[in-house]
Amino acid sequence: MKFWSKYKTKIVLAILAAVILTGAYIWGGNYSKNPGTAVTVSTVGPEASEQSPATSPTPSAAVFPITSPAATASQNSPAVSPEAKPAAAPDGSSEGVYAGSKEYSESKGMVINSETGKDKYLTDPVPEGKPLPVEPQNAVITEKKLTCTLSVRCDTILNNMKLLKKDKWKLVPKDGVIFAAKTVTFYEGESVFNVLQREMKRAKIHMEFENTPIYNSAYIEGINNLYEFDAGELSGWMYKVNGWFPNYGCSRYQLKDGDAVEWVYTCDLGRDVGGYYAVGS
Amino acid sequence: MRLGREVNMANRDTFSSYHPVINFLYFGLVIAFSMTFTHPFCLLISLVCSISYSVYLNGKRAVRFNLLYMLPLFIVSALMNPAFSHQGATILEYLPSGNPLTLESIIYGIAVAAMLVTAISWFSCYSAVMTSDKFVYLFGRIIPAMSLILSMSLRLVPKFKAQIKVVSNAQRCVGRDVSNGGIIRRMKNGITILSIMVTWALENSIETADSMKSRGYGLPGRTAFSIYRFDSRDKAAIIYLFLTGTYIFIGACLGGIRWRYYPTMKGVVFGVYPFSIFLCYFALCIMPVILNVREDMKWNALKSAA
């Protein structure tokens, strides 16, 4: 009893702190999402899910393979060399991701630090047959006009409308397509970022980016006012070229004629769009 | 006429003569509302009321302070937002960096700047009305140590400023002020004065604490320096504050003054219900100014009658 009256405040404070931490642990964060979730192509519009939020699939819902226009586009694309078949990515990674090859990357001139296993902008080796990063400051942009296809989609949000703030519901198109796949012109030597910036400006679609010096690339924070972390803390914009999610920034991906560039919004660190990189395996 | 005005100056602010509970409750409500309501009308109401009250309290000094510091602060913080935030659906122009300049970010910057200036303005009124003896009167018994620390730290800057003048004048008499000698000499003198000040501040705070303790501060049954009576005028004021505060709070909770800036600006603008909340909010914020003006009118009427 004496002990209690002496340390009353301290005991109460300790219990309070424990309760708050437990609460924060339980309610805060959705990092431990099921890694098996994949996008289920949904035709449910934002209005429909407004009325019945139950339509969003649970993580245990059937997993459909992703059929993206890039899969067909890459077949007749001259950019992909058919002989080079990239190795499968480590366990847990998505299908749009391949294992990097150190021999291939070094033979093409990528300088890899032997200690970290990465180049000076913290990029892991690139998979076999994939283009190496080209630093934007070294890129030579010519007058030669080339074409590629560009699309911007956010259909994964349709399954996660509950996570999105109500103020932003109107920004999500019913079919999830912000910028429908379209053949656009670019100049030889330009990067994915250059094309995105120009086309978004031309289409009067809002886009915000931030230059990140340690990765020597622009980071796309938001397109059409849909920002990173808007649909949960695992959400943000990712890009893929010819079905592959590059492991470096969009300012360093130099485009080739006929490339298919897709910008997709993920709500689950890339798992739902097929671009998740498993770490540590 | 002139004499009457000057005599009245000593306790000119009628609102200050109310019970400390009223003063504290009023500032608590007004500052909390000003910092949480983002509706443009609410910001405007609060800004106008806080500036008019600070001008009423501090006169020319407040006008000069507002123009010299608050206006540049307002402009800088209004420009800061669109420079760093590029959210918003209405793209006006593209910045040299390549990011869009949006209408929403500009308006939001102005709104935040208005909120900042309003809060500073309210706090300048607060420090003029809620003197440290009032604060200690209110909280001296509930949280004695905390209220002493608060009132001491709030008093530190003005006290420090006054003491630095005293020390500096004393040093000037012996030729060791920052205005004497060459640049190195001046710097040396300045450091000496600073060292004197730091020593003084530490010693003074210990002395204050000791002196308060030796006078039995915080012991049960001890009375405060100032004695306030909660009279019928205070009763009316507390009912007024309670009614308006509750109405505004409920209205805000029900979304009567809803407003969003991003991605497009949208919110409640017209209608009887939101208008009643705005009116109530104005009535709450303007209360001390109204009390003062009414008292001044009464005073002038009595004087001319006599």
Coordinates of C-alpha atoms in Angstrom, one line a residue:
Chain A
M1 CA 0.0 0.0 0.0
K2 CA 2.9 2.3 0.8
F3 CA 4.5 1.3 -2.4
W4 CA 1.3 2.2 -4.3
S5 CA 0.9 5.6 -2.7
K6 CA 4.6 6.4 -3.3
Y7 CA 4.7 5.5 -7.0
K8 CA 1.1 6.2 -7.9
T9 CA 1.8 8.7 -10.6
K10 CA 4.6 6.7 -12.2
I11 CA 2.5 3.5 -12.3
V12 CA -0.5 5.3 -13.8
L13 CA 1.8 7.0 -16.4
A14 CA 3.4 3.7 -17.3
I15 CA 0.0 2.0 -17.8
L16 CA -1.2 4.9 -19.8
A17 CA 1.8 4.8 -22.1
A18 CA 1.4 1.1 -22.6
V19 CA -2.3 1.5 -23.5
I20 CA -1.5 4.2 -26.0
L21 CA 1.3 2.2 -27.6
T22 CA -0.9 -0.9 -27.9
G23 CA -3.7 1.2 -29.4
A24 CA -1.3 2.7 -31.9
Y25 CA 0.0 -0.8 -32.8
I26 CA -3.4 -2.2 -33.4
W27 CA -5.0 0.7 -35.3
G28 CA -2.1 2.3 -36.9
G29 CA -0.7 1.2 -40.2
N30 CA -1.6 -1.4 -42.8
Y31 CA 1.9 -2.5 -43.6
S32 CA 1.2 -6.1 -42.8
K33 CA -1.1 -6.5 -45.7
N34 CA -1.5 -9.9 -47.3
P35 CA 1.3 -10.1 -49.9
G36 CA -0.9 -12.4 -52.1
T37 CA -3.4 -9.7 -53.1
A38 CA -3.5 -8.8 -56.8
V39 CA -5.7 -6.5 -58.7
T40 CA -9.2 -7.7 -59.5
V41 CA -10.3 -5.8 -62.6
S42 CA -13.3 -4.1 -61.3
T43 CA -16.0 -2.2 -63.2
V44 CA -17.5 -0.8 -60.0
G45 CA -17.5 2.9 -60.3
P46 CA -16.9 5.2 -57.3
E47 CA -20.6 6.0 -57.1
A48 CA -21.5 2.3 -56.8
S49 CA -18.9 1.7 -54.1
E50 CA -20.2 4.8 -52.3
Q51 CA -23.5 3.0 -51.8
S52 CA -22.1 -0.4 -51.0
P53 CA -18.5 -0.4 -49.6
A54 CA -18.7 -4.2 -49.3
T55 CA -17.9 -4.6 -53.0
S56 CA -14.3 -4.1 -52.4
P57 CA -12.7 -7.6 -52.4
T58 CA -11.0 -9.0 -49.3
P59 CA -7.4 -10.1 -49.5
S60 CA -8.5 -13.7 -49.9
A61 CA -10.5 -13.0 -53.1
A62 CA -9.6 -14.8 -56.2
V63 CA -6.4 -13.7 -57.8
F64 CA -6.7 -12.8 -61.5
P65 CA -3.7 -12.6 -63.8
I66 CA -3.0 -9.1 -64.9
T67 CA -3.8 -8.6 -68.6
S68 CA -2.3 -5.3 -69.4
P69 CA -2.1 -3.7 -72.9
A70 CA 1.7 -3.8 -72.4
A71 CA 1.8 -7.5 -72.6
T72 CA 0.6 -7.4 -76.2
A73 CA 2.4 -4.2 -77.0
S74 CA 5.8 -5.7 -76.0
Q75 CA 5.4 -8.6 -78.4
N76 CA 5.6 -6.5 -81.5
S77 CA 7.9 -4.0 -79.9
P78 CA 11.4 -3.9 -81.4
A79 CA 12.8 -2.6 -78.1
V80 CA 12.7 -6.0 -76.4
S81 CA 15.3 -8.4 -77.5
P82 CA 13.7 -11.8 -77.7
E83 CA 16.8 -13.8 -76.9
A84 CA 17.3 -12.3 -73.5
K85 CA 14.9 -13.8 -71.1
P86 CA 15.3 -12.2 -67.6
A87 CA 15.6 -14.5 -64.7
A88 CA 12.7 -14.8 -62.3
A89 CA 12.5 -12.4 -59.4
P90 CA 13.1 -13.6 -55.8
D91 CA 10.3 -15.3 -54.0
G92 CA 7.5 -13.0 -53.1
S93 CA 8.1 -10.5 -55.9
S94 CA 5.4 -9.8 -58.5
E95 CA 5.4 -11.0 -62.0
G96 CA 6.3 -7.5 -63.4
V97 CA 9.7 -7.7 -61.7
Y98 CA 12.8 -9.7 -62.7
A99 CA 16.0 -10.6 -60.9
G100 CA 18.9 -8.3 -61.6
S101 CA 22.0 -9.6 -63.3
K102 CA 25.3 -8.3 -62.1
E103 CA 27.3 -9.7 -65.1
Y104 CA 24.9 -8.3 -67.6
S105 CA 24.8 -4.9 -66.0
E106 CA 28.6 -4.6 -65.7
S107 CA 29.1 -5.8 -69.2
K108 CA 26.9 -3.0 -70.4
G109 CA 28.9 -0.5 -68.4
M110 CA 27.0 -0.1 -65.1
V111 CA 29.5 0.8 -62.3
I112 CA 28.5 -1.3 -59.3
N113 CA 30.0 -0.8 -55.9
S114 CA 31.3 -4.1 -54.6
E115 CA 30.4 -3.4 -51.0
T116 CA 26.8 -2.4 -51.5
G117 CA 26.1 -4.2 -54.7
K118 CA 24.5 -1.1 -56.1
D119 CA 25.5 1.8 -58.4
K120 CA 26.1 5.3 -57.1
Y121 CA 22.4 6.2 -57.2
L122 CA 21.5 3.1 -55.1
T123 CA 20.2 1.1 -58.0
D124 CA 20.5 -2.7 -57.9
P125 CA 21.7 -4.5 -61.1
V126 CA 19.3 -4.4 -64.0
P127 CA 17.7 -7.7 -65.2
E128 CA 19.1 -9.2 -68.4
G129 CA 18.0 -7.7 -71.6
K130 CA 16.6 -4.5 -69.9
P131 CA 18.0 -1.1 -70.6
L132 CA 20.4 0.4 -68.1
P133 CA 19.7 3.7 -66.4
V134 CA 20.9 6.8 -68.3
E135 CA 21.6 9.8 -66.2
P136 CA 19.4 12.7 -67.3
Q137 CA 22.4 15.0 -67.2
N138 CA 24.2 12.8 -69.7
A139 CA 21.3 12.1 -72.0
V140 CA 21.7 13.5 -75.5
I141 CA 18.3 14.6 -76.8
T142 CA 18.2 14.9 -80.6
E143 CA 15.7 16.3 -83.0
K144 CA 14.6 12.9 -84.1
K145 CA 11.0 12.2 -83.4
L146 CA 10.0 8.8 -82.1
T147 CA 6.7 7.5 -80.7
C148 CA 5.7 5.5 -77.7
T149 CA 2.4 4.7 -76.0
L150 CA 1.5 6.3 -72.7
S151 CA -1.3 5.6 -70.3
V152 CA -2.1 6.6 -66.7
R153 CA -4.5 4.5 -64.7
C154 CA -5.6 4.3 -61.1
D155 CA -8.1 1.4 -61.1
T156 CA -6.7 -0.1 -58.0
I157 CA -8.2 2.8 -56.1
L158 CA -11.6 1.6 -57.1
N159 CA -11.1 -1.4 -54.8
N160 CA -9.8 0.8 -52.0
M161 CA -12.3 3.6 -52.1
K162 CA -12.7 3.3 -48.3
L163 CA -9.1 4.3 -47.8
L164 CA -9.4 7.4 -50.0
K165 CA -10.5 10.6 -48.5
K166 CA -14.1 11.5 -49.5
D167 CA -12.9 14.8 -50.9
K168 CA -11.0 12.9 -53.5
W169 CA -13.6 10.5 -54.6
K170 CA -14.6 12.6 -57.5
L171 CA -11.1 12.6 -58.9
V172 CA -11.2 8.8 -59.5
P173 CA -12.7 8.1 -63.0
K174 CA -15.3 5.4 -63.1
D175 CA -13.1 3.1 -65.2
G176 CA -9.9 4.2 -63.4
V177 CA -8.4 5.6 -66.6
I178 CA -6.9 9.0 -66.2
F179 CA -5.1 9.1 -69.5
A180 CA -6.1 6.5 -71.9
A181 CA -3.4 4.6 -73.8
K182 CA -2.3 6.8 -76.6
T183 CA 0.6 7.0 -79.0
V184 CA 2.7 10.1 -78.2
T185 CA 5.7 11.6 -79.9
F186 CA 9.0 12.2 -78.1
Y187 CA 12.5 13.1 -79.1
E188 CA 15.3 10.5 -79.1
G189 CA 17.1 10.5 -75.8
E190 CA 14.2 11.6 -73.7
S191 CA 13.2 9.8 -70.5
V192 CA 9.9 8.4 -69.2
F193 CA 9.7 11.5 -67.0
N194 CA 10.1 13.9 -69.9
V195 CA 7.2 12.3 -71.8
L196 CA 4.9 12.1 -68.8
Q197 CA 5.5 15.8 -67.9
R198 CA 4.9 17.0 -71.5
E199 CA 1.8 14.9 -72.0
M200 CA 0.2 15.8 -68.7
K201 CA 0.8 19.4 -69.4
R202 CA -0.7 19.1 -72.8
A203 CA -3.7 17.1 -71.6
K204 CA -4.1 19.7 -68.7
I205 CA -3.8 16.9 -66.1
H206 CA -2.3 17.9 -62.8
M207 CA 1.0 16.3 -62.0
E208 CA 3.5 17.0 -59.2
F209 CA 7.0 15.6 -58.9
E210 CA 10.0 16.1 -56.7
N211 CA 13.6 15.8 -57.7
T212 CA 15.4 13.3 -55.4
P213 CA 19.2 13.8 -55.8
I214 CA 20.2 10.5 -54.1
Y215 CA 18.3 8.6 -56.8
N216 CA 19.1 11.2 -59.5
S217 CA 15.6 11.1 -60.6
A218 CA 12.2 12.8 -60.4
Y219 CA 9.7 11.2 -58.0
I220 CA 6.1 11.4 -59.1
E221 CA 4.2 12.5 -56.0
G222 CA 0.7 12.9 -57.6
I223 CA -1.1 12.7 -60.8
N224 CA -4.6 14.2 -61.2
N225 CA -4.4 15.3 -57.6
L226 CA -4.2 11.7 -56.5
Y227 CA -1.1 11.6 -54.4
E228 CA 1.1 9.1 -52.8
F229 CA -0.4 7.8 -49.5
D230 CA -3.9 9.0 -50.5
A231 CA -5.2 5.4 -50.6
G232 CA -3.4 4.1 -47.5
E233 CA 0.2 4.2 -46.5
L234 CA 1.3 1.7 -49.1
S235 CA 0.0 3.7 -52.0
G236 CA 1.7 5.7 -54.7
W237 CA 2.5 5.9 -58.4
M238 CA 4.6 3.3 -60.2
Y239 CA 5.6 3.0 -63.9
K240 CA 6.2 0.1 -66.1
V241 CA 7.7 0.0 -69.6
N242 CA 6.8 -3.0 -71.8
G243 CA 5.3 -4.8 -68.8
W244 CA 8.5 -4.4 -66.6
F245 CA 8.7 -2.3 -63.5
P246 CA 12.1 -0.7 -63.8
N247 CA 14.2 -0.7 -60.6
Y248 CA 15.3 2.9 -61.1
G249 CA 13.6 6.3 -61.4
C250 CA 11.6 7.5 -64.3
S251 CA 14.1 10.3 -65.2
R252 CA 16.8 7.7 -65.8
Y253 CA 14.7 5.4 -68.1
Q254 CA 15.6 6.4 -71.6
L255 CA 12.9 5.5 -74.0
K256 CA 13.2 3.6 -77.3
D257 CA 10.9 3.8 -80.3
G258 CA 7.7 1.9 -79.7
D259 CA 8.0 1.5 -76.0
A260 CA 4.8 1.1 -74.0
V261 CA 4.8 3.2 -70.9
E262 CA 2.2 2.7 -68.2
W263 CA 1.7 4.7 -65.1
V264 CA -0.3 2.8 -62.5
Y265 CA -1.4 3.6 -59.0
T266 CA -0.7 1.0 -56.4
C267 CA -2.5 0.7 -53.1
D268 CA -0.3 -2.1 -51.8
L269 CA 3.3 -1.3 -52.5
G270 CA 3.1 -2.7 -56.0
R271 CA 1.5 -6.1 -55.1
D272 CA -1.8 -5.2 -56.6
V273 CA -0.3 -4.0 -60.0
G274 CA 2.4 -6.7 -60.3
G275 CA 5.4 -4.5 -59.4
Y276 CA 6.3 -5.5 -55.9
Y277 CA 10.0 -6.0 -55.2
A278 CA 10.6 -8.5 -52.4
V279 CA 13.6 -7.4 -50.3
G280 CA 16.1 -9.6 -48.6
S281 CA 15.6 -12.9 -50.4
Chain B
M1 CA -12.4 66.2 -22.2
R2 CA -8.8 65.3 -22.7
L3 CA -8.2 64.9 -19.1
G4 CA -11.1 62.5 -18.7
R5 CA -9.8 60.3 -21.5
E6 CA -6.3 60.1 -19.9
V7 CA -7.6 59.3 -16.5
N8 CA -9.7 56.6 -18.0
M9 CA -6.5 55.2 -19.8
A10 CA -5.3 53.5 -16.6
N11 CA -8.1 50.9 -16.7
R12 CA -9.4 51.6 -20.1
D13 CA -10.2 48.1 -21.2
T14 CA -13.5 47.2 -19.7
F15 CA -13.1 43.5 -20.6
S16 CA -9.9 43.4 -18.5
S17 CA -12.0 44.3 -15.5
Y18 CA -14.1 41.2 -15.8
H19 CA -13.3 38.1 -13.7
P20 CA -10.2 36.2 -14.9
V21 CA -12.3 33.2 -15.6
I22 CA -14.2 35.2 -18.2
N23 CA -11.0 36.5 -19.8
F24 CA -9.4 33.1 -19.9
L25 CA -12.5 31.3 -21.2
Y26 CA -13.0 34.0 -23.9
F27 CA -9.4 33.7 -25.2
G28 CA -9.5 29.9 -24.9
L29 CA -12.6 29.7 -27.1
V30 CA -11.6 32.3 -29.6
I31 CA -8.0 31.0 -30.1
A32 CA -9.2 27.4 -30.3
F33 CA -11.8 28.3 -32.9
S34 CA -9.5 30.5 -34.9
M35 CA -6.9 27.8 -35.2
T36 CA -9.4 25.1 -36.2
F37 CA -11.9 26.7 -38.4
T38 CA -10.7 27.0 -42.0
H39 CA -13.8 28.5 -43.6
P40 CA -12.8 31.8 -45.3
F41 CA -15.7 33.6 -43.6
C42 CA -14.6 32.4 -40.1
L43 CA -11.0 33.4 -40.8
L44 CA -12.1 36.8 -42.0
I45 CA -14.3 37.3 -38.9
S46 CA -11.6 36.3 -36.5
L47 CA -9.0 38.4 -38.3
V48 CA -11.1 41.5 -38.2
C49 CA -12.1 41.1 -34.6
S50 CA -8.6 40.3 -33.4
I51 CA -7.0 43.2 -35.2
S52 CA -9.7 45.6 -34.0
Y53 CA -9.3 44.5 -30.4
S54 CA -5.5 44.6 -30.5
V55 CA -5.7 48.2 -31.9
Y56 CA -8.2 49.1 -29.2
L57 CA -5.9 47.7 -26.5
N58 CA -2.6 48.9 -27.7
G59 CA -3.5 51.9 -29.9
K60 CA -0.8 53.2 -32.3
R61 CA 1.7 50.6 -31.2
A62 CA -0.6 47.8 -32.5
V63 CA -1.2 49.6 -35.8
R64 CA 2.6 50.0 -36.3
F65 CA 3.2 46.3 -35.2
N66 CA 0.5 45.1 -37.6
L67 CA 1.8 47.1 -40.6
L68 CA 5.5 46.5 -39.9
Y69 CA 5.5 42.8 -38.9
M70 CA 2.1 41.3 -39.5
L71 CA 1.7 42.5 -43.1
P72 CA 5.1 41.2 -44.3
L73 CA 4.5 37.9 -42.4
F74 CA 1.1 37.6 -44.1
I75 CA 2.6 38.2 -47.5
V76 CA 5.5 35.8 -47.0
S77 CA 3.5 33.0 -45.6
A78 CA 0.8 33.4 -48.3
L79 CA 3.5 33.1 -51.0
M80 CA 5.3 30.2 -49.3
N81 CA 2.5 27.7 -49.8
P82 CA 2.1 27.9 -53.7
A83 CA 5.9 27.7 -53.9
F84 CA 6.0 24.4 -52.1
S85 CA 2.6 22.9 -52.5
H86 CA 1.3 22.1 -56.0
Q87 CA -2.0 20.4 -55.2
G88 CA -5.2 21.6 -56.6
A89 CA -7.3 21.1 -59.7
T90 CA -7.2 24.6 -61.2
I91 CA -3.8 24.9 -62.9
L92 CA -3.0 28.6 -63.6
E93 CA 0.6 28.4 -64.8
Y94 CA 3.7 26.2 -64.6
L95 CA 6.5 27.2 -62.3
P96 CA 10.1 27.3 -63.6
S97 CA 10.7 24.0 -61.7
G98 CA 8.1 22.3 -63.9
N99 CA 5.5 21.8 -61.2
P100 CA 2.1 23.5 -61.6
L101 CA 1.0 26.7 -59.9
T102 CA -2.6 26.1 -58.8
L103 CA -5.4 28.5 -57.7
E104 CA -6.2 26.3 -54.7
S105 CA -2.6 26.4 -53.3
I106 CA -2.6 30.2 -53.6
I107 CA -5.9 30.5 -51.7
Y108 CA -4.9 28.0 -49.1
G109 CA -1.7 30.0 -48.6
I110 CA -3.7 33.1 -48.0
A111 CA -6.0 31.3 -45.6
V112 CA -3.1 29.9 -43.6
A113 CA -1.4 33.2 -43.5
A114 CA -4.6 34.8 -42.3
M115 CA -4.9 32.1 -39.6
L116 CA -1.3 32.7 -38.5
V117 CA -1.7 36.5 -38.3
T118 CA -5.0 36.1 -36.4
A119 CA -3.5 33.7 -33.8
I120 CA -0.6 36.1 -33.2
S121 CA -3.0 39.0 -32.9
W122 CA -5.1 37.1 -30.4
F123 CA -2.1 36.3 -28.4
S124 CA -1.0 39.9 -28.3
C125 CA -4.5 40.7 -26.9
Y126 CA -4.2 37.8 -24.5
S127 CA -0.9 39.0 -23.0
A128 CA -2.4 42.5 -22.6
V129 CA -5.5 41.3 -20.8
M130 CA -4.4 38.1 -18.9
T131 CA -1.7 39.6 -16.7
S132 CA 0.4 37.1 -14.7
D133 CA -1.4 37.8 -11.5
K134 CA -4.7 36.8 -13.1
F135 CA -3.1 33.6 -14.4
V136 CA -1.7 32.8 -11.0
Y137 CA -5.1 33.6 -9.4
L138 CA -6.8 31.1 -11.7
F139 CA -4.3 28.3 -11.6
G140 CA -2.2 29.0 -8.5
R141 CA -4.3 26.5 -6.4
I142 CA -4.9 23.8 -9.0
I143 CA -1.4 23.6 -10.5
P144 CA 0.8 25.8 -8.4
A145 CA 4.2 24.8 -9.8
M146 CA 3.0 24.9 -13.4
S147 CA 1.4 28.2 -13.1
L148 CA 4.4 29.8 -11.5
I149 CA 6.7 28.4 -14.2
L150 CA 4.3 29.6 -16.9
S151 CA 3.9 33.1 -15.5
M152 CA 7.7 33.3 -15.0
S153 CA 8.5 32.2 -18.5
L154 CA 5.9 34.5 -20.0
R155 CA 7.4 37.4 -18.0
L156 CA 10.9 36.5 -18.9
V157 CA 11.2 38.4 -22.2
P158 CA 9.8 41.7 -21.1
K159 CA 11.8 41.5 -17.8
F160 CA 14.9 40.6 -19.7
K161 CA 14.5 43.5 -22.0
A162 CA 14.0 45.9 -19.1
Q163 CA 17.0 44.5 -17.2
I164 CA 19.3 44.7 -20.3
K165 CA 18.6 48.4 -20.6
V166 CA 19.5 48.8 -16.9
V167 CA 22.8 46.9 -17.3
S168 CA 23.6 48.6 -20.5
N169 CA 23.1 52.0 -19.0
A170 CA 25.3 51.1 -16.0
Q171 CA 28.0 49.8 -18.3
R172 CA 27.9 53.0 -20.4
C173 CA 28.6 55.1 -17.3
V174 CA 31.9 53.3 -16.9
G175 CA 32.6 53.4 -20.6
R176 CA 32.0 49.7 -21.3
D177 CA 28.8 49.7 -23.3
V178 CA 28.3 48.3 -26.9
S179 CA 28.4 51.9 -28.0
N180 CA 32.0 52.5 -26.7
G181 CA 35.3 51.8 -28.4
G182 CA 36.2 50.0 -31.6
I183 CA 34.5 47.0 -33.0
I184 CA 36.5 44.4 -31.0
R185 CA 36.0 46.4 -27.8
R186 CA 32.3 46.6 -28.5
M187 CA 32.0 42.9 -29.1
K188 CA 33.9 42.2 -25.9
N189 CA 31.6 44.6 -24.0
G190 CA 28.5 43.0 -25.6
I191 CA 29.6 39.6 -24.4
T192 CA 30.2 40.9 -20.9
I193 CA 26.7 42.3 -20.8
L194 CA 25.3 39.0 -22.1
S195 CA 27.2 37.1 -19.4
I196 CA 25.9 39.5 -16.8
M197 CA 22.3 39.0 -18.1
V198 CA 22.5 35.2 -18.1
T199 CA 23.8 35.2 -14.5
W200 CA 21.1 37.6 -13.5
A201 CA 18.4 35.6 -15.2
L202 CA 19.5 32.4 -13.4
E203 CA 19.8 34.0 -10.1
N204 CA 16.6 35.9 -10.4
S205 CA 14.6 32.8 -11.2
I206 CA 16.0 31.0 -8.2
E207 CA 15.3 34.0 -6.0
T208 CA 11.7 34.2 -7.3
A209 CA 11.1 30.6 -6.6
D210 CA 12.7 30.8 -3.1
S211 CA 10.7 33.9 -2.3
M212 CA 7.5 32.3 -3.4
K213 CA 8.2 29.3 -1.3
S214 CA 9.1 31.3 1.8
R215 CA 5.8 33.1 1.4
G216 CA 3.9 29.8 1.4
Y217 CA 3.0 29.7 -2.2
G218 CA 0.8 26.7 -3.1
L219 CA 0.0 25.9 0.5
P220 CA -3.7 25.3 1.3
G221 CA -5.6 28.3 2.5
R222 CA -3.3 30.8 0.9
T223 CA -5.1 33.7 -0.8
A224 CA -4.1 35.3 -4.1
F225 CA -2.5 38.8 -4.5
S226 CA -5.5 40.1 -6.4
I227 CA -9.0 39.3 -5.3
Y228 CA -11.7 39.1 -7.9
R229 CA -15.3 38.9 -7.2
F230 CA -17.6 36.9 -9.5
D231 CA -20.5 39.4 -9.8
S232 CA -23.7 39.4 -11.8
R233 CA -21.9 41.1 -14.8
D234 CA -19.6 38.1 -14.9
K235 CA -22.5 35.7 -14.6
A236 CA -24.1 37.3 -17.7
A237 CA -20.8 37.1 -19.6
I238 CA -20.2 33.5 -18.8
I239 CA -23.7 32.6 -19.9
Y240 CA -23.1 34.5 -23.1
L241 CA -19.7 32.8 -23.7
F242 CA -21.2 29.4 -22.9
L243 CA -24.2 29.8 -25.3
T244 CA -22.3 31.2 -28.2
G245 CA -19.4 28.8 -27.8
T246 CA -21.7 25.8 -27.6
Y247 CA -23.7 26.9 -30.6
I248 CA -20.6 27.4 -32.7
F249 CA -19.1 24.1 -31.5
I250 CA -22.2 22.1 -32.3
G251 CA -22.6 23.9 -35.6
A252 CA -19.0 23.1 -36.6
C253 CA -19.4 19.4 -35.5
L254 CA -22.5 19.1 -37.6
G255 CA -20.6 20.5 -40.6
G256 CA -22.4 23.8 -40.8
I257 CA -19.2 25.6 -41.6
R258 CA -17.6 22.9 -43.7
W259 CA -14.9 24.0 -46.2
R260 CA -12.2 22.2 -48.1
Y261 CA -9.4 23.7 -50.1
Y262 CA -8.1 20.7 -52.0
P263 CA -8.4 19.4 -54.6
T264 CA -11.2 21.9 -55.5
M265 CA -12.5 24.5 -53.2
K266 CA -15.9 23.6 -51.9
G267 CA -18.0 24.2 -48.8
V268 CA -21.0 25.7 -47.2
V269 CA -21.5 29.4 -48.2
F270 CA -25.2 30.4 -48.2
G271 CA -28.1 29.4 -46.1
V272 CA -29.7 30.5 -42.9
Y273 CA -28.0 27.9 -40.7
P274 CA -24.4 28.7 -41.7
F275 CA -25.2 32.4 -41.5
S276 CA -26.4 32.0 -38.0
I277 CA -23.2 30.3 -37.0
F278 CA -21.1 33.0 -38.7
L279 CA -23.2 35.6 -36.8
C280 CA -22.7 33.8 -33.6
Y281 CA -19.0 33.5 -34.2
F282 CA -18.8 37.2 -34.9
A283 CA -20.8 38.0 -31.8
L284 CA -18.4 35.9 -29.7
C285 CA -15.2 37.4 -31.2
I286 CA -16.3 41.0 -31.1
M287 CA -17.6 40.8 -27.5
P288 CA -14.7 42.8 -25.8
V289 CA -14.8 45.5 -28.4
I290 CA -18.6 45.9 -27.9
L291 CA -18.2 46.0 -24.1
N292 CA -15.5 48.7 -24.5
V293 CA -17.4 50.8 -26.9
R294 CA -20.6 50.6 -24.8
E295 CA -18.6 51.6 -21.7
D296 CA -17.0 54.5 -23.6
M297 CA -20.4 55.7 -24.7
K298 CA -21.7 55.5 -21.2
W299 CA -18.7 57.4 -19.9
N300 CA -19.0 60.1 -22.5
A301 CA -22.8 60.4 -21.8
L302 CA -22.2 60.8 -18.1
K303 CA -19.5 63.3 -18.6
S304 CA -21.5 65.5 -20.9
A305 CA -24.4 65.3 -18.5
A306 CA -22.3 66.5 -15.6

